[in-house]
């Protein structure tokens, strides 16, 4: 299971969201579970809740995704970098042919977008 945390899901981790905590536990303890934190979304989460970036980056079950050239070209065309980088990260790749699910506490943000979501709203 490949899951991309958007900025709202990342901020929810620091607010004690039980569903987000379970995802982190699974990614750390169970084979086949992978959590990704796109760098642009991590910046927005840290702006909303200072300390989030350091906390998430220190967790062993989370992979921070850099803003490489391909991602930069896609993100630069969008208005909001956090959502754009999360959506880019969820697209299929050779390592993830089915893409990834975006975990969020704001599922309405993704309405009409070509992504699968996991609602972490309490």
JSON list of N, CA and C in Angstrom, two decimals, residues 65-99:
[
{"chain": "A", "resi": 65, "resn": "UNK", "atom": "N", "xyz": [9.75, 13.02, -0.13]},
{"chain": "A", "resi": 65, "resn": "UNK", "atom": "CA", "xyz": [9.98, 13.08, -1.57]},
{"chain": "A", "resi": 65, "resn": "UNK", "atom": "C", "xyz": [10.49, 14.46, -1.96]},
{"chain": "A", "resi": 66, "resn": "UNK", "atom": "N", "xyz": [11.68, 14.48, -2.54]},
{"chain": "A", "resi": 66, "resn": "UNK", "atom": "CA", "xyz": [12.29, 15.74, -2.97]},
{"chain": "A", "resi": 66, "resn": "UNK", "atom": "C", "xyz": [11.53, 16.33, -4.15]},
{"chain": "A", "resi": 67, "resn": "UNK", "atom": "N", "xyz": [11.74, 17.59, -4.37]},
{"chain": "A", "resi": 67, "resn": "UNK", "atom": "CA", "xyz": [11.19, 18.27, -5.53]},
{"chain": "A", "resi": 67, "resn": "UNK", "atom": "C", "xyz": [12.24, 18.19, -6.64]},
{"chain": "A", "resi": 68, "resn": "UNK", "atom": "N", "xyz": [12.20, 17.08, -7.39]},
{"chain": "A", "resi": 68, "resn": "UNK", "atom": "CA", "xyz": [13.16, 16.90, -8.47]},
{"chain": "A", "resi": 68, "resn": "UNK", "atom": "C", "xyz": [12.70, 17.69, -9.70]},
{"chain": "A", "resi": 69, "resn": "UNK", "atom": "N", "xyz": [13.45, 17.62, -10.79]},
{"chain": "A", "resi": 69, "resn": "UNK", "atom": "CA", "xyz": [13.14, 18.42, -11.96]},
{"chain": "A", "resi": 69, "resn": "UNK", "atom": "C", "xyz": [11.76, 18.09, -12.53]},
{"chain": "A", "resi": 70, "resn": "UNK", "atom": "N", "xyz": [11.44, 16.83, -12.66]},
{"chain": "A", "resi": 70, "resn": "UNK", "atom": "CA", "xyz": [10.13, 16.45, -13.21]},
{"chain": "A", "resi": 70, "resn": "UNK", "atom": "C", "xyz": [8.99, 16.99, -12.35]},
{"chain": "A", "resi": 71, "resn": "UNK", "atom": "N", "xyz": [9.13, 16.86, -11.04]},
{"chain": "A", "resi": 71, "resn": "UNK", "atom": "CA", "xyz": [8.10, 17.39, -10.13]},
{"chain": "A", "resi": 71, "resn": "UNK", "atom": "C", "xyz": [8.04, 18.90, -10.21]},
{"chain": "A", "resi": 72, "resn": "UNK", "atom": "N", "xyz": [9.19, 19.55, -10.31]},
{"chain": "A", "resi": 72, "resn": "UNK", "atom": "CA", "xyz": [9.23, 21.01, -10.39]},
{"chain": "A", "resi": 72, "resn": "UNK", "atom": "C", "xyz": [8.47, 21.52, -11.60]},
{"chain": "A", "resi": 73, "resn": "UNK", "atom": "N", "xyz": [8.65, 20.86, -12.73]},
{"chain": "A", "resi": 73, "resn": "UNK", "atom": "CA", "xyz": [7.97, 21.29, -13.96]},
{"chain": "A", "resi": 73, "resn": "UNK", "atom": "C", "xyz": [6.45, 21.16, -13.84]},
{"chain": "A", "resi": 74, "resn": "UNK", "atom": "N", "xyz": [5.99, 20.14, -13.15]},
{"chain": "A", "resi": 74, "resn": "UNK", "atom": "CA", "xyz": [4.55, 19.96, -12.95]},
{"chain": "A", "resi": 74, "resn": "UNK", "atom": "C", "xyz": [4.03, 20.95, -11.91]},
{"chain": "A", "resi": 75, "resn": "UNK", "atom": "N", "xyz": [4.71, 21.05, -10.79]},
{"chain": "A", "resi": 75, "resn": "UNK", "atom": "CA", "xyz": [4.28, 21.91, -9.68]},
{"chain": "A", "resi": 75, "resn": "UNK", "atom": "C", "xyz": [4.28, 23.38, -10.10]},
{"chain": "A", "resi": 76, "resn": "UNK", "atom": "N", "xyz": [5.25, 23.80, -10.89]},
{"chain": "A", "resi": 76, "resn": "UNK", "atom": "CA", "xyz": [5.36, 25.20, -11.29]},
{"chain": "A", "resi": 76, "resn": "UNK", "atom": "C", "xyz": [4.14, 25.68, -12.08]},
{"chain": "A", "resi": 77, "resn": "UNK", "atom": "N", "xyz": [3.44, 24.77, -12.73]},
{"chain": "A", "resi": 77, "resn": "UNK", "atom": "CA", "xyz": [2.26, 25.13, -13.52]},
{"chain": "A", "resi": 77, "resn": "UNK", "atom": "C", "xyz": [0.99, 25.25, -12.67]},
{"chain": "A", "resi": 78, "resn": "UNK", "atom": "N", "xyz": [1.07, 24.86, -11.42]},
{"chain": "A", "resi": 78, "resn": "UNK", "atom": "CA", "xyz": [-0.11, 24.83, -10.56]},
{"chain": "A", "resi": 78, "resn": "UNK", "atom": "C", "xyz": [-0.11, 26.03, -9.62]},
{"chain": "A", "resi": 79, "resn": "UNK", "atom": "N", "xyz": [-1.26, 26.30, -9.06]},
{"chain": "A", "resi": 79, "resn": "UNK", "atom": "CA", "xyz": [-1.39, 27.43, -8.14]},
{"chain": "A", "resi": 79, "resn": "UNK", "atom": "C", "xyz": [-0.87, 27.09, -6.74]},
{"chain": "A", "resi": 80, "resn": "UNK", "atom": "N", "xyz": [-1.29, 25.96, -6.20]},
{"chain": "A", "resi": 80, "resn": "UNK", "atom": "CA", "xyz": [-0.85, 25.56, -4.87]},
{"chain": "A", "resi": 80, "resn": "UNK", "atom": "C", "xyz": [0.19, 24.46, -4.94]},
{"chain": "A", "resi": 81, "resn": "UNK", "atom": "N", "xyz": [1.36, 24.74, -4.45]},
{"chain": "A", "resi": 81, "resn": "UNK", "atom": "CA", "xyz": [2.45, 23.77, -4.57]},
{"chain": "A", "resi": 81, "resn": "UNK", "atom": "C", "xyz": [2.23, 22.52, -3.74]},
{"chain": "A", "resi": 82, "resn": "UNK", "atom": "N", "xyz": [1.65, 22.65, -2.55]},
{"chain": "A", "resi": 82, "resn": "UNK", "atom": "CA", "xyz": [1.47, 21.49, -1.68]},
{"chain": "A", "resi": 82, "resn": "UNK", "atom": "C", "xyz": [0.57, 20.45, -2.34]},
{"chain": "A", "resi": 83, "resn": "UNK", "atom": "N", "xyz": [-0.58, 20.88, -2.81]},
{"chain": "A", "resi": 83, "resn": "UNK", "atom": "CA", "xyz": [-1.51, 19.95, -3.47]},
{"chain": "A", "resi": 83, "resn": "UNK", "atom": "C", "xyz": [-0.92, 19.41, -4.77]},
{"chain": "A", "resi": 84, "resn": "UNK", "atom": "N", "xyz": [-0.26, 20.28, -5.52]},
{"chain": "A", "resi": 84, "resn": "UNK", "atom": "CA", "xyz": [0.32, 19.86, -6.80]},
{"chain": "A", "resi": 84, "resn": "UNK", "atom": "C", "xyz": [1.40, 18.80, -6.60]},
{"chain": "A", "resi": 85, "resn": "UNK", "atom": "N", "xyz": [2.26, 18.98, -5.59]},
{"chain": "A", "resi": 85, "resn": "UNK", "atom": "CA", "xyz": [3.32, 17.99, -5.35]},
{"chain": "A", "resi": 85, "resn": "UNK", "atom": "C", "xyz": [2.73, 16.68, -4.83]},
{"chain": "A", "resi": 86, "resn": "UNK", "atom": "N", "xyz": [1.69, 16.78, -4.01]},
{"chain": "A", "resi": 86, "resn": "UNK", "atom": "CA", "xyz": [1.03, 15.56, -3.51]},
{"chain": "A", "resi": 86, "resn": "UNK", "atom": "C", "xyz": [0.40, 14.79, -4.67]},
{"chain": "A", "resi": 87, "resn": "UNK", "atom": "N", "xyz": [-0.28, 15.51, -5.55]},
{"chain": "A", "resi": 87, "resn": "UNK", "atom": "CA", "xyz": [-0.93, 14.86, -6.68]},
{"chain": "A", "resi": 87, "resn": "UNK", "atom": "C", "xyz": [0.11, 14.24, -7.61]},
{"chain": "A", "resi": 88, "resn": "UNK", "atom": "N", "xyz": [1.20, 14.95, -7.85]},
{"chain": "A", "resi": 88, "resn": "UNK", "atom": "CA", "xyz": [2.27, 14.42, -8.68]},
{"chain": "A", "resi": 88, "resn": "UNK", "atom": "C", "xyz": [2.84, 13.13, -8.07]},
{"chain": "A", "resi": 89, "resn": "UNK", "atom": "N", "xyz": [3.04, 13.16, -6.76]},
{"chain": "A", "resi": 89, "resn": "UNK", "atom": "CA", "xyz": [3.61, 12.00, -6.06]},
{"chain": "A", "resi": 89, "resn": "UNK", "atom": "C", "xyz": [2.69, 10.78, -6.10]},
{"chain": "A", "resi": 90, "resn": "UNK", "atom": "N", "xyz": [1.40, 11.01, -6.24]},
{"chain": "A", "resi": 90, "resn": "UNK", "atom": "CA", "xyz": [0.44, 9.90, -6.26]},
{"chain": "A", "resi": 90, "resn": "UNK", "atom": "C", "xyz": [0.28, 9.25, -7.63]},
{"chain": "A", "resi": 91, "resn": "UNK", "atom": "N", "xyz": [0.87, 9.85, -8.65]},
{"chain": "A", "resi": 91, "resn": "UNK", "atom": "CA", "xyz": [0.74, 9.30, -10.00]},
{"chain": "A", "resi": 91, "resn": "UNK", "atom": "C", "xyz": [1.52, 7.99, -10.13]},
{"chain": "A", "resi": 92, "resn": "UNK", "atom": "N", "xyz": [1.09, 7.12, -11.05]},
{"chain": "A", "resi": 92, "resn": "UNK", "atom": "CA", "xyz": [1.81, 5.85, -11.26]},
{"chain": "A", "resi": 92, "resn": "UNK", "atom": "C", "xyz": [3.26, 6.09, -11.68]},
{"chain": "A", "resi": 93, "resn": "UNK", "atom": "N", "xyz": [4.12, 5.20, -11.20]},
{"chain": "A", "resi": 93, "resn": "UNK", "atom": "CA", "xyz": [5.54, 5.20, -11.55]},
{"chain": "A", "resi": 93, "resn": "UNK", "atom": "C", "xyz": [5.94, 3.75, -11.80]},
{"chain": "A", "resi": 94, "resn": "UNK", "atom": "N", "xyz": [7.13, 3.50, -12.32]},
{"chain": "A", "resi": 94, "resn": "UNK", "atom": "CA", "xyz": [7.55, 2.10, -12.47]},
{"chain": "A", "resi": 94, "resn": "UNK", "atom": "C", "xyz": [7.56, 1.33, -11.14]},
{"chain": "A", "resi": 95, "resn": "UNK", "atom": "N", "xyz": [7.89, 2.02, -10.03]},
{"chain": "A", "resi": 95, "resn": "UNK", "atom": "CA", "xyz": [7.89, 1.37, -8.72]},
{"chain": "A", "resi": 95, "resn": "UNK", "atom": "C", "xyz": [6.48, 1.20, -8.16]},
{"chain": "A", "resi": 96, "resn": "UNK", "atom": "N", "xyz": [5.57, 2.08, -8.58]},
{"chain": "A", "resi": 96, "resn": "UNK", "atom": "CA", "xyz": [4.18, 2.07, -8.11]},
{"chain": "A", "resi": 96, "resn": "UNK", "atom": "C", "xyz": [3.25, 2.12, -9.31]},
{"chain": "A", "resi": 97, "resn": "UNK", "atom": "N", "xyz": [3.10, 1.01, -10.04]},
{"chain": "A", "resi": 97, "resn": "UNK", "atom": "CA", "xyz": [2.31, 1.05, -11.28]},
{"chain": "A", "resi": 97, "resn": "UNK", "atom": "C", "xyz": [0.85, 1.44, -11.08]},
{"chain": "A", "resi": 98, "resn": "UNK", "atom": "N", "xyz": [0.32, 1.24, -9.89]},
{"chain": "A", "resi": 98, "resn": "UNK", "atom": "CA", "xyz": [-1.06, 1.63, -9.60]},
{"chain": "A", "resi": 98, "resn": "UNK", "atom": "C", "xyz": [-1.14, 3.01, -8.95]},
{"chain": "A", "resi": 99, "resn": "UNK", "atom": "N", "xyz": [-0.02, 3.67, -8.82]},
{"chain": "A", "resi": 99, "resn": "UNK", "atom": "CA", "xyz": [0.01, 4.97, -8.16]},
{"chain": "A", "resi": 99, "resn": "UNK", "atom": "C", "xyz": [-0.12, 4.82, -6.66]}
]
